[in-house]
Amino acid sequence: QDAWAYVEPGTVYTDGWHIRAICQYLQELSEGHIPSNNLLINVPPRHMKSLLVNIFFPAWIWTHTPYAKFLCFSYSEALTVRDSMKCRQLIGSRWYQERFHVTINPRNDQKDKFENLMGGYRYCFGTGGSIAGQGGDYLLIDDPLEVSKANSKAEREKVNYTYDNSISMRGNDPKTVRKILIMQRLHDDDLCGHVIARGDPWELLIL
């Protein structure tokens, strides 16, 4: 609530039970209380899913674990950059700096990726582009499949293939990497359906 004005200036924060539920699950995941380290959240559009997972959550984690490394994914590279800039805006705000003293590294401070001076970073990618190089302690997957392409088998298979052969293997430590998949359900074989069909252990929060 206190950070809202630094991310969405000129608007009024409205609390909701679904926000508290998602935050509760995110905290449980970060504290190691979800044994699988995999959290799948289904929520309709316009319910703060990107703000909660891609913006507030990394900034909150850095208040106590500034060396944490985040890789963020979405179907749209433009949307991932938008959220990256909002997260960077929050962390750079006077409100945040006076409380948590997390300094952004000026040598790596870009729209799509930034680092702090204690080893943490937040990089973002589109699921349709190249995903290479870095690993993360947290893999944040927000709307990996575009709504307008959900009925295309080829597009669904492309996203699922990208997850299986790239995103899912980007954890720095396979035993401790935490994965968050948050999206609205679009098809039986969207990425949610795919990971469940694979038999991977996921904690499910279905709103």
CSV table of C-alpha atoms in Angstrom, one decimal, residues 18-191:
chain,number,residue,atom,x,y,z
A,18,HIS,CA,-7.4,-11.7,-3.8
A,19,ILE,CA,-4.4,-9.4,-3.4
A,20,ARG,CA,-3.8,-10.6,0.1
A,21,ALA,CA,-4.2,-14.2,-1.0
A,22,ILE,CA,-1.6,-13.8,-3.7
A,23,CYS,CA,0.8,-12.0,-1.4
A,24,GLN,CA,0.4,-14.7,1.2
A,25,TYR,CA,1.4,-17.4,-1.3
A,26,LEU,CA,4.3,-15.4,-2.6
A,27,GLN,CA,5.6,-15.0,1.0
A,28,GLU,CA,5.1,-18.7,1.7
A,29,LEU,CA,7.1,-19.5,-1.5
A,30,SER,CA,9.9,-17.1,-0.6
A,31,GLU,CA,10.2,-18.5,2.9
A,32,GLY,CA,10.5,-22.1,1.7
A,33,HIS,CA,7.1,-23.2,2.9
A,34,ILE,CA,6.0,-24.5,-0.5
A,35,PRO,CA,7.9,-27.8,-0.8
A,36,SER,CA,7.9,-27.9,-4.6
A,37,ASN,CA,9.2,-24.3,-4.9
A,38,ASN,CA,6.7,-24.0,-7.8
A,39,LEU,CA,3.7,-21.7,-7.6
A,40,LEU,CA,1.0,-21.5,-10.2
A,41,ILE,CA,-1.6,-18.8,-9.9
A,42,ASN,CA,-4.6,-18.4,-12.2
A,43,VAL,CA,-6.4,-15.0,-11.9
A,44,PRO,CA,-8.5,-13.0,-14.4
A,45,PRO,CA,-7.1,-9.9,-16.2
A,46,ARG,CA,-6.9,-6.5,-14.4
A,47,HIS,CA,-6.4,-8.1,-11.0
A,48,MET,CA,-2.8,-6.8,-10.4
A,49,LYS,CA,-1.0,-10.0,-11.3
A,50,SER,CA,1.8,-8.2,-13.1
A,51,LEU,CA,2.1,-5.5,-10.5
A,52,LEU,CA,2.3,-8.1,-7.7
A,53,VAL,CA,4.6,-10.6,-9.2
A,54,ASN,CA,6.8,-8.6,-11.5
A,55,ILE,CA,7.1,-5.3,-9.7
A,56,PHE,CA,6.3,-5.4,-6.0
A,57,PHE,CA,7.6,-9.0,-5.3
A,58,PRO,CA,11.2,-8.5,-6.6
A,59,ALA,CA,11.4,-5.1,-4.8
A,60,TRP,CA,10.2,-6.7,-1.6
A,61,ILE,CA,12.6,-9.7,-1.8
A,62,TRP,CA,15.5,-7.3,-2.2
A,63,THR,CA,14.6,-5.6,1.1
A,64,HIS,CA,15.9,-8.7,2.9
A,65,THR,CA,17.7,-10.7,0.2
A,66,PRO,CA,19.3,-8.1,-2.1
A,67,TYR,CA,21.5,-10.7,-3.8
A,68,ALA,CA,18.5,-12.6,-5.2
A,69,LYS,CA,18.5,-12.9,-9.0
A,70,PHE,CA,15.3,-12.7,-11.1
A,71,LEU,CA,14.5,-13.7,-14.6
A,72,CYS,CA,11.1,-12.4,-15.8
A,73,PHE,CA,9.2,-13.8,-18.8
A,74,SER,CA,6.0,-12.8,-20.8
A,75,TYR,CA,4.7,-13.2,-24.3
A,76,SER,CA,5.4,-9.5,-24.9
A,77,GLU,CA,8.9,-8.2,-24.6
A,78,ALA,CA,7.3,-4.7,-24.4
A,79,LEU,CA,5.3,-5.6,-21.4
A,80,THR,CA,8.3,-7.1,-19.6
A,81,VAL,CA,10.2,-3.9,-20.2
A,82,ARG,CA,7.3,-1.9,-18.9
A,83,ASP,CA,7.3,-3.8,-15.7
A,84,SER,CA,11.1,-3.7,-15.4
A,85,MET,CA,10.9,0.1,-15.6
A,86,LYS,CA,8.2,0.3,-13.0
A,87,CYS,CA,10.2,-2.0,-10.6
A,88,ARG,CA,13.3,0.1,-11.2
A,89,GLN,CA,11.3,3.2,-10.5
A,90,LEU,CA,10.1,1.9,-7.2
A,91,ILE,CA,13.5,0.7,-6.1
A,92,GLY,CA,15.0,4.1,-7.0
A,93,SER,CA,12.4,6.1,-5.2
A,94,ARG,CA,13.4,8.1,-2.1
A,95,TRP,CA,10.7,6.2,-0.1
A,96,TYR,CA,12.4,2.8,-0.9
A,97,GLN,CA,16.0,4.1,-0.6
A,98,GLU,CA,15.5,5.6,2.8
A,99,ARG,CA,14.1,2.3,4.2
A,100,PHE,CA,16.1,-0.4,2.4
A,101,HIS,CA,19.3,1.2,1.0
A,102,VAL,CA,19.5,-1.1,-2.1
A,103,THR,CA,21.7,0.8,-4.6
A,104,ILE,CA,21.4,0.2,-8.3
A,105,ASN,CA,24.7,-0.5,-10.1
A,106,PRO,CA,25.1,2.4,-12.6
A,107,ARG,CA,27.2,0.1,-14.8
A,108,ASN,CA,24.2,-2.1,-15.5
A,109,ASP,CA,21.0,0.0,-15.3
A,110,GLN,CA,18.9,-0.5,-18.5
A,111,LYS,CA,15.3,-0.7,-19.3
A,112,ASP,CA,15.2,-4.5,-19.7
A,113,LYS,CA,17.8,-5.4,-17.0
A,114,PHE,CA,19.3,-3.8,-14.0
A,115,GLU,CA,21.5,-5.0,-11.1
A,116,ASN,CA,22.2,-3.8,-7.6
A,117,LEU,CA,25.6,-3.5,-5.9
A,118,MET,CA,25.0,-6.6,-3.8
A,119,GLY,CA,24.8,-9.1,-6.6
A,120,GLY,CA,21.1,-9.1,-7.3
A,121,TYR,CA,19.6,-8.5,-10.7
A,122,ARG,CA,16.3,-8.4,-12.6
A,123,TYR,CA,16.4,-9.4,-16.3
A,124,CYS,CA,13.4,-9.7,-18.6
A,125,PHE,CA,12.6,-11.6,-21.7
A,126,GLY,CA,9.8,-12.2,-24.2
A,127,THR,CA,8.9,-15.9,-24.6
A,128,GLY,CA,9.0,-15.4,-28.4
A,129,GLY,CA,12.5,-14.1,-28.5
A,130,SER,CA,16.0,-15.4,-27.6
A,131,ILE,CA,16.4,-16.6,-24.0
A,132,ALA,CA,20.1,-17.2,-23.3
A,133,GLY,CA,22.9,-16.5,-20.9
A,134,GLN,CA,21.7,-15.8,-17.4
A,135,GLY,CA,20.3,-17.9,-14.7
A,136,GLY,CA,18.0,-16.9,-11.8
A,137,ASP,CA,17.0,-17.8,-8.3
A,138,TYR,CA,13.5,-16.8,-9.2
A,139,LEU,CA,11.8,-17.5,-12.6
A,140,LEU,CA,8.7,-15.2,-13.0
A,141,ILE,CA,6.4,-16.2,-15.9
A,142,ASP,CA,3.6,-13.8,-16.4
A,143,ASP,CA,1.1,-14.4,-19.3
A,144,PRO,CA,3.4,-16.4,-21.5
A,145,LEU,CA,0.8,-16.9,-24.1
A,146,GLU,CA,-1.0,-14.1,-25.9
A,147,VAL,CA,-4.8,-14.2,-25.7
A,148,SER,CA,-5.3,-13.7,-29.5
A,149,LYS,CA,-3.0,-16.7,-30.2
A,150,ALA,CA,-4.4,-19.1,-27.6
A,151,ASN,CA,-6.4,-21.1,-30.2
A,152,SER,CA,-3.4,-21.7,-32.4
A,153,LYS,CA,-1.9,-25.1,-31.7
A,154,ALA,CA,1.4,-24.0,-33.2
A,155,GLU,CA,1.6,-21.0,-30.8
A,156,ARG,CA,0.8,-23.0,-27.8
A,157,GLU,CA,3.4,-25.6,-28.7
A,158,LYS,CA,5.9,-22.9,-29.2
A,159,VAL,CA,5.4,-21.5,-25.7
A,160,ASN,CA,5.4,-24.9,-24.1
A,161,TYR,CA,8.5,-25.9,-26.0
A,162,THR,CA,10.2,-22.7,-24.9
A,163,TYR,CA,9.3,-23.5,-21.3
A,164,ASP,CA,10.5,-27.1,-21.4
A,165,ASN,CA,13.8,-26.5,-23.2
A,166,SER,CA,14.8,-23.0,-22.0
A,167,ILE,CA,12.9,-21.3,-19.2
A,168,SER,CA,12.5,-24.3,-16.9
A,169,MET,CA,16.3,-24.9,-17.0
A,170,ARG,CA,17.4,-21.3,-16.1
A,171,GLY,CA,17.5,-21.9,-12.4
A,172,ASN,CA,20.9,-21.2,-10.8
A,173,ASP,CA,20.3,-24.2,-8.4
A,174,PRO,CA,17.8,-26.8,-9.5
A,175,LYS,CA,17.1,-27.7,-5.9
A,176,THR,CA,16.3,-24.2,-4.7
A,177,VAL,CA,15.1,-22.2,-7.8
A,178,ARG,CA,11.6,-20.8,-7.2
A,179,LYS,CA,9.2,-20.7,-10.2
A,180,ILE,CA,6.1,-18.5,-10.4
A,181,LEU,CA,3.6,-19.0,-13.3
A,182,ILE,CA,0.8,-16.5,-13.2
A,183,MET,CA,-1.8,-16.1,-16.0
A,184,GLN,CA,-5.4,-16.4,-16.9
A,185,ARG,CA,-6.4,-19.8,-18.3
A,186,LEU,CA,-6.7,-19.6,-22.1
A,187,HIS,CA,-6.9,-23.3,-23.3
A,188,ASP,CA,-6.6,-26.8,-21.9
A,189,ASP,CA,-3.1,-27.0,-23.4
A,190,ASP,CA,-1.9,-23.5,-22.4
A,191,LEU,CA,1.3,-23.5,-20.3
